[in-house]
Amino acid sequence: MSILSIKNLSKTYQSGSRKLTVLDEVNFDIQAGETLAIVGPSGSGKTTLLGLCAGLDSGSTGSVVLNGQSLEKMSEDQRAFVRNKDVGFIFQNFQLLPTLTALENVMVPLELKKRKDARQKAQELLEKVGLGDRATHYPTQLSGGEQQRVSIARAFANEPKILFADEPTGNLDTETGEMIEKLIFDLNKEKGTTLVLVTHDLELAAKTQRIIHIKGGKIQEDVHA
Ligand SMILES: Nc1ncnc2c1ncn2[C@@H]1O[C@H](COP(=O)(O)OP(=O)(O)O)[C@@H](O)[C@H]1O
Ligand SMILES: [Mg+2]
């Protein structure tokens, strides 16, 4: 079953009188449970592509069907609903809410789903990423690697059907990055989540089942291991 289906996806930005084509007729399908990496040079459109796939962004032409739902036809509120129901996202710069503690950050998606056990579930997730004793710390009181572990716990909180990670180790040192990679792959394996990983790191990309190479907003290669 196809969990994500992208057809003729294009995105342009207007800057002054010039039109910048960032994604140019992109097509691919991802099967449920698949793991894949999107690689390409800086500025090639990877983050833009991920944002459209995850329903974070809009304003494209073509179609994005996520778990049977056509995102391009939806309002922002409808997309927010789908995101909370089906999608997890890990960002390069963590994107934790600064006024909330580690525990409260992980609770956000659970509370949006009105889960009564949000606090307990969030605590369990923090323990899973090795931060059970840091629940009451704020993001500024945590190292980069710890913040990314909180964001991983948050991303897995809703048991998403599909997890998008945009250069999740890009802001971390090598050793911390390796720990974060392992955590993402381990949790992914445990939950059987579909994983779409954007990375510069070809060694990391090689740990997935499939690598899509993108350049200038076009897919150059789509290689299954
Ligand atoms: N909001 C925006 N307005 C104008 N141009 C943008 C915007 N966001 C991204 N871009 C441009 O789109 C291109 C692709 O960016 P991005 O998707 O972030 O690439 P990557 O993640 O591969 O580095 C770049 O040339 C970037 O400058
Ligand atoms: Mg990017």
Short mmCIF file of C-alpha atoms and ligand atoms in Angstrom, two decimals:
data_model
loop_
_atom_site.label_atom_id
_atom_site.label_comp_id
_atom_site.label_asym_id
_atom_site.label_seq_id
_atom_site.Cartn_x
_atom_site.Cartn_y
_atom_site.Cartn_z
CA MET A 1 0.00 0.00 0.00
CA SER A 2 1.17 3.46 -0.89
CA ILE A 3 1.39 5.69 2.18
CA LEU A 4 2.58 8.72 0.23
CA SER A 5 2.01 9.42 -3.43
CA ILE A 6 3.53 12.50 -5.10
CA LYS A 7 2.45 13.37 -8.64
CA ASN A 8 3.86 16.15 -10.82
CA LEU A 9 4.71 18.19 -7.75
CA SER A 10 6.12 21.61 -8.57
CA LYS A 11 6.77 24.66 -6.44
CA THR A 12 7.90 28.10 -7.48
CA TYR A 13 8.80 31.20 -5.51
CA GLN A 14 8.38 34.65 -6.95
CA SER A 15 11.23 36.98 -6.05
CA GLY A 16 10.57 40.40 -7.53
CA SER A 17 9.99 39.85 -11.22
CA ARG A 18 11.88 36.55 -11.25
CA LYS A 19 10.32 33.14 -10.86
CA LEU A 20 12.38 30.55 -9.00
CA THR A 21 11.44 26.92 -9.65
CA VAL A 22 12.35 25.01 -6.51
CA LEU A 23 10.59 21.72 -7.30
CA ASP A 24 10.07 20.68 -10.89
CA GLU A 25 7.58 17.91 -11.69
CA VAL A 26 8.56 15.52 -8.90
CA ASN A 27 7.00 12.05 -8.90
CA PHE A 28 7.39 9.17 -6.47
CA ASP A 29 5.46 6.75 -4.30
CA ILE A 30 6.40 5.45 -0.87
CA GLN A 31 5.12 2.14 0.43
CA ALA A 32 3.99 1.77 4.04
CA GLY A 33 6.89 0.64 6.21
CA GLU A 34 9.55 1.67 3.71
CA THR A 35 12.66 3.58 4.81
CA LEU A 36 14.24 6.02 2.40
CA ALA A 37 16.68 8.88 2.21
CA ILE A 38 16.49 12.02 0.09
CA VAL A 39 19.94 13.35 -0.72
CA GLY A 40 21.12 16.31 -2.76
CA PRO A 41 23.17 19.48 -2.60
CA SER A 42 22.21 22.45 -0.47
CA GLY A 43 19.42 24.42 -2.14
CA SER A 44 18.23 21.47 -4.23
CA GLY A 45 14.72 21.58 -2.72
CA LYS A 46 14.89 18.84 -0.07
CA THR A 47 13.36 20.83 2.79
CA THR A 48 10.70 22.28 0.49
CA LEU A 49 9.81 18.77 -0.69
CA LEU A 50 9.59 17.41 2.84
CA GLY A 51 7.44 20.35 3.98
CA LEU A 52 4.95 19.69 1.19
CA CYS A 53 4.92 15.91 1.81
CA ALA A 54 4.25 16.45 5.52
CA GLY A 55 1.51 19.03 4.99
CA LEU A 56 3.56 21.77 6.67
CA ASP A 57 3.59 23.88 3.50
CA SER A 58 1.22 24.54 0.66
CA GLY A 59 1.17 26.54 -2.55
CA SER A 60 2.41 23.89 -4.91
CA THR A 61 0.98 22.42 -8.10
CA GLY A 62 0.49 18.69 -8.59
CA SER A 63 -0.74 16.32 -5.94
CA VAL A 64 0.32 14.98 -2.56
CA VAL A 65 -1.73 12.08 -1.22
CA LEU A 66 -0.80 11.09 2.32
CA ASN A 67 -2.44 8.00 3.75
CA GLY A 68 -5.28 8.36 1.24
CA GLN A 69 -5.83 12.09 1.87
CA SER A 70 -5.18 14.75 -0.80
CA LEU A 71 -3.27 17.46 1.03
CA GLU A 72 -3.29 20.01 -1.78
CA LYS A 73 -7.06 20.37 -1.57
CA MET A 74 -7.12 20.97 2.18
CA SER A 75 -7.31 24.09 4.32
CA GLU A 76 -4.52 24.79 6.81
CA ASP A 77 -6.75 23.48 9.64
CA GLN A 78 -7.45 20.24 7.80
CA ARG A 79 -3.74 19.76 7.12
CA ALA A 80 -2.96 20.41 10.79
CA PHE A 81 -5.42 17.66 11.69
CA VAL A 82 -3.79 15.18 9.28
CA ARG A 83 -0.33 16.14 10.55
CA ASN A 84 -1.27 15.46 14.12
CA LYS A 85 -2.98 12.20 13.22
CA ASP A 86 -0.48 10.64 10.81
CA VAL A 87 2.81 12.55 10.71
CA GLY A 88 5.91 12.91 12.86
CA PHE A 89 8.57 15.49 12.03
CA ILE A 90 12.15 15.91 13.26
CA PHE A 91 13.88 19.18 12.30
CA GLN A 92 17.57 20.02 12.02
CA ASN A 93 17.16 22.78 14.63
CA PHE A 94 14.91 20.73 16.96
CA GLN A 95 12.03 23.29 17.05
CA LEU A 96 10.99 22.67 20.62
CA LEU A 97 8.66 25.21 22.22
CA PRO A 98 10.95 27.30 24.48
CA THR A 99 8.32 28.08 27.14
CA LEU A 100 7.47 24.42 27.71
CA THR A 101 9.48 21.82 29.62
CA ALA A 102 10.81 18.69 27.92
CA LEU A 103 7.82 16.72 29.21
CA GLU A 104 5.31 19.36 28.11
CA ASN A 105 6.85 19.49 24.63
CA VAL A 106 6.31 15.74 24.24
CA MET A 107 2.78 16.10 25.63
CA VAL A 108 1.70 18.62 22.96
CA PRO A 109 0.72 16.15 20.21
CA LEU A 110 -0.89 13.84 22.78
CA GLU A 111 -2.99 16.65 24.24
CA LEU A 112 -4.05 17.76 20.76
CA LYS A 113 -5.39 14.24 20.41
CA LYS A 114 -7.12 14.67 23.78
CA ARG A 115 -5.40 11.66 25.27
CA LYS A 116 -6.10 11.42 29.00
CA ASP A 117 -2.83 9.57 29.58
CA ALA A 118 -0.76 12.30 27.84
CA ARG A 119 1.50 12.98 30.81
CA GLN A 120 2.25 9.34 31.53
CA LYS A 121 2.80 8.49 27.87
CA ALA A 122 5.13 11.49 27.44
CA GLN A 123 7.12 10.44 30.51
CA GLU A 124 7.50 6.92 29.09
CA LEU A 125 8.75 8.34 25.82
CA LEU A 126 11.28 10.57 27.58
CA GLU A 127 12.53 7.49 29.41
CA LYS A 128 12.83 5.66 26.11
CA VAL A 129 15.16 8.35 24.76
CA GLY A 130 17.14 8.34 28.02
CA LEU A 131 15.82 11.63 29.41
CA GLY A 132 13.46 10.43 32.10
CA ASP A 133 15.29 12.55 34.67
CA ARG A 134 15.18 15.74 32.56
CA ALA A 135 11.38 16.04 32.27
CA THR A 136 11.16 19.42 34.03
CA HIS A 137 14.06 21.01 32.14
CA TYR A 138 13.43 23.70 29.55
CA PRO A 139 15.01 23.46 26.08
CA THR A 140 17.67 26.10 26.94
CA GLN A 141 18.78 23.89 29.85
CA LEU A 142 19.44 20.97 27.50
CA SER A 143 22.31 20.28 25.09
CA GLY A 144 21.64 20.03 21.34
CA GLY A 145 21.68 16.24 21.46
CA GLU A 146 19.27 16.22 24.40
CA GLN A 147 16.93 18.65 22.64
CA GLN A 148 16.94 16.41 19.58
CA ARG A 149 16.11 13.41 21.80
CA VAL A 150 13.12 15.34 23.18
CA SER A 151 12.04 16.14 19.63
CA ILE A 152 12.34 12.44 18.70
CA ALA A 153 10.12 11.53 21.67
CA ARG A 154 7.63 14.17 20.50
CA ALA A 155 7.74 12.92 16.91
CA PHE A 156 6.97 9.34 17.97
CA ALA A 157 4.34 10.36 20.54
CA ASN A 158 1.39 9.94 18.21
CA GLU A 159 2.74 6.73 16.73
CA PRO A 160 2.78 8.41 13.32
CA LYS A 161 2.26 6.43 10.13
CA ILE A 162 5.11 8.32 8.55
CA LEU A 163 8.09 10.08 10.07
CA PHE A 164 9.98 12.85 8.26
CA ALA A 165 13.43 13.83 9.49
CA ASP A 166 15.16 16.83 7.89
CA GLU A 167 18.93 16.58 8.49
CA PRO A 168 18.28 15.48 12.08
CA THR A 169 21.99 15.26 12.89
CA GLY A 170 23.06 18.36 10.94
CA ASN A 171 23.57 20.53 14.02
CA LEU A 172 25.23 17.87 16.18
CA ASP A 173 28.77 16.61 16.62
CA THR A 174 29.62 13.23 15.10
CA GLU A 175 29.30 11.19 18.26
CA THR A 176 25.98 12.74 19.32
CA GLY A 177 24.76 12.47 15.73
CA GLU A 178 25.44 8.73 15.70
CA MET A 179 23.49 8.30 18.93
CA ILE A 180 20.54 10.24 17.46
CA GLU A 181 20.66 8.16 14.24
CA LYS A 182 20.59 4.95 16.23
CA LEU A 183 17.63 6.18 18.28
CA ILE A 184 15.65 7.10 15.17
CA PHE A 185 16.37 3.76 13.47
CA ASP A 186 15.68 1.74 16.65
CA LEU A 187 12.35 3.43 17.36
CA ASN A 188 11.46 3.21 13.69
CA LYS A 189 12.13 -0.52 13.68
CA GLU A 190 10.18 -1.07 16.88
CA LYS A 191 7.13 0.82 15.59
CA GLY A 192 7.40 -0.13 11.90
CA THR A 193 7.03 3.54 10.94
CA THR A 194 7.62 4.67 7.38
CA LEU A 195 10.78 6.79 7.49
CA VAL A 196 11.76 9.59 5.12
CA LEU A 197 15.15 11.01 5.99
CA VAL A 198 16.81 14.02 4.39
CA THR A 199 20.57 13.97 4.77
CA HIS A 200 23.87 15.10 3.28
CA ASP A 201 25.47 12.03 4.77
CA LEU A 202 25.73 9.22 2.23
CA GLU A 203 26.79 6.76 4.92
CA LEU A 204 23.59 7.47 6.83
CA ALA A 205 21.52 7.36 3.63
CA ALA A 206 22.94 3.89 2.90
CA LYS A 207 21.22 2.59 6.04
CA THR A 208 17.81 3.04 4.37
CA GLN A 209 16.20 0.80 1.75
CA ARG A 210 16.06 3.42 -0.96
CA ILE A 211 17.85 6.64 -1.93
CA ILE A 212 16.28 9.43 -3.97
CA HIS A 213 18.81 11.89 -5.40
CA ILE A 214 17.52 15.38 -6.04
CA LYS A 215 19.22 18.27 -7.83
CA GLY A 216 17.79 21.60 -8.91
CA GLY A 217 14.33 20.49 -7.81
CA LYS A 218 14.34 17.40 -10.04
CA ILE A 219 14.76 13.76 -9.15
CA GLN A 220 17.99 12.53 -10.71
CA GLU A 221 17.95 8.98 -9.44
CA ASP A 222 15.69 6.75 -7.36
CA VAL A 223 17.69 3.74 -6.23
CA HIS A 224 16.35 0.76 -4.31
CA ALA A 225 18.97 -1.17 -2.34
N1 LIG B 1 10.34 31.05 1.43
C1 LIG B 1 11.17 31.06 0.38
N2 LIG B 1 11.17 32.08 -0.51
C2 LIG B 1 11.99 32.08 -1.57
N3 LIG B 1 12.86 31.10 -1.87
C3 LIG B 1 12.91 30.06 -1.02
C4 LIG B 1 12.07 29.97 0.14
N4 LIG B 1 12.35 28.80 0.80
C5 LIG B 1 13.31 28.21 0.06
N5 LIG B 1 13.66 28.95 -1.02
C6 LIG B 1 14.64 28.59 -2.05
O1 LIG B 1 14.31 27.32 -2.55
C7 LIG B 1 15.48 26.57 -2.87
C8 LIG B 1 15.41 25.21 -2.18
O2 LIG B 1 15.50 25.40 -0.77
P1 LIG B 1 15.42 24.17 0.24
O3 LIG B 1 14.21 23.38 -0.05
O4 LIG B 1 15.56 24.73 1.60
O5 LIG B 1 16.71 23.34 -0.18
P2 LIG B 1 17.57 22.25 0.63
O6 LIG B 1 16.77 21.82 1.82
O7 LIG B 1 17.82 21.15 -0.36
O8 LIG B 1 18.84 22.93 1.01
C9 LIG B 1 16.67 27.42 -2.44
O9 LIG B 1 17.16 28.06 -3.59
C10 LIG B 1 16.04 28.41 -1.49
O10 LIG B 1 16.75 29.62 -1.49
MG MG B 2 17.17 21.85 3.83
#
